[in-house]
Amino acid sequence: MTRKYCPFSFSCETITQTPRLVASQCPNLGACSELAKLDGDSKAVHLRVAAEDQGPQSLSVSASSAATLMLRQRGCPQDMESLGIRALMEALQASMAELETQMTQFKESYSGQYIAPEGTEVHAYAVKRPYGTYWYNKLAAHREMFQPQTQQRLVRHIHLGKTGESRHTVAQAGIERRNQLTKARTQLMAAKTALENAMAILQTPIL
């Protein structure tokens, strides 16, 4: 019975560069039959191989290296380019350059402007008078951190007056600037973690 397929899964046509070659006529039939019984790198056999720009040559291979050769010929092998990793790395580098530009623009745009510390918010509070209730605003912190007006120790609140007054609008803008930066920082921290995870994945050995 004519054997049509290689016992080690090679394409006889491809490995020998011989069109329509079947396994029963392949010079590697005996070697591939032996390879199919081997495992790892314990023993080497000789294959007759040919490249498109070269003539036939003898190649000493183990079962592992032969499996690699076969899969690289038939298994649709991939690389960083075909998997999109190289393009993604280039896009990340471009994004980092753009981020640097935006950070510089942010710094220049808000140079000399107020940026509120973390843990602070603008709160509205009511003051009741005999003739009515009035609403005011204050910049509030969870601990004493603001410079005092008169006393020696730090304070937790800065009074900002009524809604729409300059003290209130400037403080509120400072909160929003702070939030922009901390949200950007959160995303950068996530990106840093993702990059560290990617590096750890690439450092994991594969048998």
mmCIF file of C-alpha atoms in Angstrom:
data_model
loop_
_atom_site.group_PDB
_atom_site.id
_atom_site.type_symbol
_atom_site.label_atom_id
_atom_site.label_comp_id
_atom_site.label_asym_id
_atom_site.label_seq_id
_atom_site.Cartn_x
_atom_site.Cartn_y
_atom_site.Cartn_z
ATOM 1 C CA MET A 1 0.000 0.000 0.000
ATOM 2 C CA THR A 2 1.358 3.400 -0.975
ATOM 3 C CA ARG A 3 1.937 5.617 2.057
ATOM 4 C CA LYS A 4 0.591 9.079 1.326
ATOM 5 C CA TYR A 5 1.407 10.998 4.507
ATOM 6 C CA CYS A 6 4.626 11.489 6.463
ATOM 7 C CA PRO A 7 4.691 9.650 9.819
ATOM 8 C CA PHE A 8 6.097 12.814 11.459
ATOM 9 C CA SER A 9 3.537 15.137 9.815
ATOM 10 C CA PHE A 10 5.976 16.843 7.444
ATOM 11 C CA SER A 11 4.847 17.907 4.008
ATOM 12 C CA CYS A 12 7.135 15.806 1.852
ATOM 13 C CA GLU A 13 6.725 18.292 -0.989
ATOM 14 C CA THR A 14 7.775 21.236 1.173
ATOM 15 C CA ILE A 15 10.711 19.721 3.022
ATOM 16 C CA THR A 16 12.281 18.342 -0.153
ATOM 17 C CA GLN A 17 10.990 21.017 -2.545
ATOM 18 C CA THR A 18 9.640 18.215 -4.746
ATOM 19 C CA PRO A 19 6.132 18.784 -6.161
ATOM 20 C CA ARG A 20 3.536 16.022 -5.604
ATOM 21 C CA LEU A 21 5.974 13.879 -3.610
ATOM 22 C CA VAL A 22 4.191 11.351 -1.382
ATOM 23 C CA ALA A 23 5.593 9.758 1.764
ATOM 24 C CA SER A 24 6.238 6.371 0.184
ATOM 25 C CA GLN A 25 8.608 8.022 -2.306
ATOM 26 C CA CYS A 26 10.180 10.489 0.156
ATOM 27 C CA PRO A 27 13.862 9.980 1.018
ATOM 28 C CA ASN A 28 12.976 10.885 4.614
ATOM 29 C CA LEU A 29 10.407 8.137 5.188
ATOM 30 C CA GLY A 30 12.725 6.015 7.321
ATOM 31 C CA ALA A 31 14.084 8.982 9.277
ATOM 32 C CA CYS A 32 10.612 10.378 9.937
ATOM 33 C CA SER A 33 9.370 6.967 11.038
ATOM 34 C CA GLU A 34 12.214 6.880 13.547
ATOM 35 C CA LEU A 35 11.533 10.462 14.670
ATOM 36 C CA ALA A 36 7.917 9.552 15.383
ATOM 37 C CA LYS A 37 9.167 7.022 17.941
ATOM 38 C CA LEU A 38 11.583 9.435 19.638
ATOM 39 C CA ASP A 39 11.007 12.171 22.170
ATOM 40 C CA GLY A 40 12.916 15.316 23.065
ATOM 41 C CA ASP A 41 16.588 15.609 22.155
ATOM 42 C CA SER A 42 17.760 12.134 23.144
ATOM 43 C CA LYS A 43 18.794 11.093 19.631
ATOM 44 C CA ALA A 44 19.377 12.716 16.260
ATOM 45 C CA VAL A 45 18.561 11.467 12.781
ATOM 46 C CA HIS A 46 19.412 12.870 9.369
ATOM 47 C CA LEU A 47 16.813 14.457 7.122
ATOM 48 C CA ARG A 48 17.191 15.407 3.492
ATOM 49 C CA VAL A 49 15.922 18.961 3.250
ATOM 50 C CA ALA A 50 15.947 21.628 0.570
ATOM 51 C CA ALA A 51 15.300 25.352 0.514
ATOM 52 C CA GLU A 52 13.950 27.317 -2.424
ATOM 53 C CA ASP A 53 17.350 28.867 -3.164
ATOM 54 C CA GLN A 54 19.496 25.863 -2.189
ATOM 55 C CA GLY A 55 19.924 22.269 -3.239
ATOM 56 C CA PRO A 56 19.259 19.215 -1.071
ATOM 57 C CA GLN A 57 21.330 18.891 2.077
ATOM 58 C CA SER A 58 21.517 16.588 5.064
ATOM 59 C CA LEU A 59 20.276 18.029 8.344
ATOM 60 C CA SER A 60 20.828 16.360 11.722
ATOM 61 C CA VAL A 61 17.708 16.816 13.864
ATOM 62 C CA SER A 62 16.266 15.546 17.123
ATOM 63 C CA ALA A 63 12.575 14.921 17.615
ATOM 64 C CA SER A 64 12.203 18.368 19.194
ATOM 65 C CA SER A 65 14.058 20.257 16.466
ATOM 66 C CA ALA A 66 12.267 18.257 13.765
ATOM 67 C CA ALA A 67 8.917 19.130 15.355
ATOM 68 C CA THR A 68 9.922 22.793 15.333
ATOM 69 C CA LEU A 69 10.935 22.564 11.676
ATOM 70 C CA MET A 70 7.689 20.830 10.723
ATOM 71 C CA LEU A 71 5.473 23.293 12.572
ATOM 72 C CA ARG A 72 7.366 26.274 11.181
ATOM 73 C CA GLN A 73 6.712 24.892 7.714
ATOM 74 C CA ARG A 74 3.087 23.879 8.168
ATOM 75 C CA GLY A 75 1.736 25.487 11.336
ATOM 76 C CA CYS A 76 1.283 29.068 10.112
ATOM 77 C CA PRO A 77 4.075 30.423 12.351
ATOM 78 C CA GLN A 78 3.639 33.853 13.872
ATOM 79 C CA ASP A 79 5.961 36.560 15.184
ATOM 80 C CA MET A 80 5.720 39.907 16.966
ATOM 81 C CA GLU A 81 4.808 41.690 13.745
ATOM 82 C CA SER A 82 2.050 39.310 12.672
ATOM 83 C CA LEU A 83 0.557 39.259 16.181
ATOM 84 C CA GLY A 84 0.477 43.056 16.208
ATOM 85 C CA ILE A 85 2.847 43.469 19.143
ATOM 86 C CA ARG A 86 5.397 45.582 17.291
ATOM 87 C CA ALA A 87 2.702 47.952 16.025
ATOM 88 C CA LEU A 88 1.219 48.152 19.519
ATOM 89 C CA MET A 89 4.603 49.012 21.042
ATOM 90 C CA GLU A 90 5.074 51.750 18.455
ATOM 91 C CA ALA A 91 1.591 53.067 19.241
ATOM 92 C CA LEU A 92 2.420 53.071 22.965
ATOM 93 C CA GLN A 93 5.611 55.018 22.310
ATOM 94 C CA ALA A 94 3.658 57.541 20.234
ATOM 95 C CA SER A 95 1.037 57.809 22.985
ATOM 96 C CA MET A 96 3.732 58.429 25.600
ATOM 97 C CA ALA A 97 5.189 61.210 23.455
ATOM 98 C CA GLU A 98 1.719 62.744 23.066
ATOM 99 C CA LEU A 99 1.114 62.410 26.808
ATOM 100 C CA GLU A 100 4.363 64.257 27.524
ATOM 101 C CA THR A 101 3.177 67.044 25.219
ATOM 102 C CA GLN A 102 -0.221 67.229 26.911
ATOM 103 C CA MET A 103 1.350 67.270 30.374
ATOM 104 C CA THR A 104 3.612 70.129 29.310
ATOM 105 C CA GLN A 105 0.626 72.023 27.913
ATOM 106 C CA PHE A 106 -1.330 71.372 31.112
ATOM 107 C CA LYS A 107 1.533 72.677 33.227
ATOM 108 C CA GLU A 108 1.905 75.782 31.068
ATOM 109 C CA SER A 109 -1.847 76.447 30.928
ATOM 110 C CA TYR A 110 -2.277 76.253 34.690
ATOM 111 C CA SER A 111 1.023 77.794 35.717
ATOM 112 C CA GLY A 112 0.352 79.954 38.758
ATOM 113 C CA GLN A 113 -3.186 78.580 39.121
ATOM 114 C CA TYR A 114 -4.523 76.777 42.183
ATOM 115 C CA ILE A 115 -4.589 72.965 42.310
ATOM 116 C CA ALA A 116 -6.296 71.584 45.402
ATOM 117 C CA PRO A 117 -4.705 68.810 47.482
ATOM 118 C CA GLU A 118 -6.125 65.316 47.610
ATOM 119 C CA GLY A 119 -8.755 64.679 50.240
ATOM 120 C CA THR A 120 -10.303 68.131 49.900
ATOM 121 C CA GLU A 121 -13.648 69.207 48.485
ATOM 122 C CA VAL A 122 -15.797 72.316 48.292
ATOM 123 C CA HIS A 123 -18.784 71.991 50.615
ATOM 124 C CA ALA A 124 -21.851 74.185 50.859
ATOM 125 C CA TYR A 125 -23.259 74.941 54.295
ATOM 126 C CA ALA A 126 -26.250 76.865 55.557
ATOM 127 C CA VAL A 127 -26.191 79.734 58.033
ATOM 128 C CA LYS A 128 -29.525 80.514 59.639
ATOM 129 C CA ARG A 129 -30.292 84.087 60.557
ATOM 130 C CA PRO A 130 -33.431 85.594 62.052
ATOM 131 C CA TYR A 131 -34.168 87.070 58.661
ATOM 132 C CA GLY A 132 -33.405 83.982 56.572
ATOM 133 C CA THR A 133 -31.073 81.131 55.714
ATOM 134 C CA TYR A 134 -27.947 81.831 53.696
ATOM 135 C CA TRP A 135 -25.719 79.385 51.895
ATOM 136 C CA TYR A 136 -21.962 79.641 51.902
ATOM 137 C CA ASN A 137 -19.086 77.462 50.763
ATOM 138 C CA LYS A 138 -15.892 76.207 52.330
ATOM 139 C CA LEU A 139 -12.876 74.251 51.196
ATOM 140 C CA ALA A 140 -12.866 71.265 53.537
ATOM 141 C CA ALA A 141 -10.156 68.700 54.265
ATOM 142 C CA HIS A 142 -10.274 65.419 56.168
ATOM 143 C CA ARG A 143 -7.442 66.624 58.403
ATOM 144 C CA GLU A 144 -5.743 69.863 59.388
ATOM 145 C CA MET A 145 -3.634 70.898 56.394
ATOM 146 C CA PHE A 146 -4.508 74.498 55.510
ATOM 147 C CA GLN A 147 -2.558 77.505 56.682
ATOM 148 C CA PRO A 148 -4.466 79.443 59.373
ATOM 149 C CA GLN A 149 -5.556 83.061 59.208
ATOM 150 C CA THR A 150 -4.536 83.967 62.734
ATOM 151 C CA GLN A 151 -3.914 80.944 64.951
ATOM 152 C CA GLN A 152 -0.663 78.997 64.978
ATOM 153 C CA ARG A 153 -1.855 75.511 64.058
ATOM 154 C CA LEU A 154 -3.165 74.212 60.753
ATOM 155 C CA VAL A 155 -6.906 74.211 60.080
ATOM 156 C CA ARG A 156 -9.338 71.963 58.190
ATOM 157 C CA HIS A 157 -11.499 74.601 56.501
ATOM 158 C CA ILE A 158 -11.137 77.717 54.397
ATOM 159 C CA HIS A 159 -14.270 79.822 54.025
ATOM 160 C CA LEU A 160 -15.035 80.677 50.397
ATOM 161 C CA GLY A 161 -18.080 82.912 50.610
ATOM 162 C CA LYS A 162 -21.220 82.560 48.529
ATOM 163 C CA THR A 163 -21.560 80.435 45.409
ATOM 164 C CA GLY A 164 -20.149 82.249 42.418
ATOM 165 C CA GLU A 165 -17.777 84.465 44.373
ATOM 166 C CA SER A 166 -14.150 84.450 43.268
ATOM 167 C CA ARG A 167 -12.959 82.414 46.245
ATOM 168 C CA HIS A 168 -15.547 79.752 45.484
ATOM 169 C CA THR A 169 -14.984 79.565 41.708
ATOM 170 C CA VAL A 170 -11.187 79.477 42.028
ATOM 171 C CA ALA A 171 -11.347 76.748 44.684
ATOM 172 C CA GLN A 172 -13.791 74.711 42.589
ATOM 173 C CA ALA A 173 -11.527 75.034 39.554
ATOM 174 C CA GLY A 174 -8.637 73.877 41.734
ATOM 175 C CA ILE A 175 -10.617 70.779 42.688
ATOM 176 C CA GLU A 176 -11.312 70.041 39.019
ATOM 177 C CA ARG A 177 -7.647 70.466 38.069
ATOM 178 C CA ARG A 178 -6.689 68.125 40.903
ATOM 179 C CA ASN A 179 -9.247 65.576 39.709
ATOM 180 C CA GLN A 180 -7.893 65.731 36.165
ATOM 181 C CA LEU A 181 -4.397 64.969 37.372
ATOM 182 C CA THR A 182 -5.368 62.206 39.802
ATOM 183 C CA LYS A 183 -7.557 60.485 37.193
ATOM 184 C CA ALA A 184 -4.682 60.643 34.720
ATOM 185 C CA ARG A 185 -2.389 59.265 37.427
ATOM 186 C CA THR A 186 -4.775 56.348 38.018
ATOM 187 C CA GLN A 187 -4.671 55.461 34.333
ATOM 188 C CA LEU A 188 -0.881 55.768 34.258
ATOM 189 C CA MET A 189 -0.589 53.487 37.285
ATOM 190 C CA ALA A 190 -2.818 50.936 35.548
ATOM 191 C CA ALA A 191 -0.684 51.224 32.409
ATOM 192 C CA LYS A 192 2.485 50.765 34.462
ATOM 193 C CA THR A 193 1.016 47.663 36.092
ATOM 194 C CA ALA A 194 -0.054 46.308 32.703
ATOM 195 C CA LEU A 195 3.454 46.826 31.312
ATOM 196 C CA GLU A 196 5.007 45.129 34.339
ATOM 197 C CA ASN A 197 2.607 42.207 33.871
ATOM 198 C CA ALA A 198 3.530 42.013 30.183
ATOM 199 C CA MET A 199 7.227 41.857 31.080
ATOM 200 C CA ALA A 200 6.562 39.175 33.689
ATOM 201 C CA ILE A 201 4.632 37.127 31.120
ATOM 202 C CA LEU A 202 7.527 37.318 28.662
ATOM 203 C CA GLN A 203 9.969 36.227 31.369
ATOM 204 C CA THR A 204 7.982 33.066 32.106
ATOM 205 C CA PRO A 205 9.941 30.115 30.697
ATOM 206 C CA ILE A 206 8.234 27.803 28.210
ATOM 207 C CA LEU A 207 9.357 24.204 28.043
#
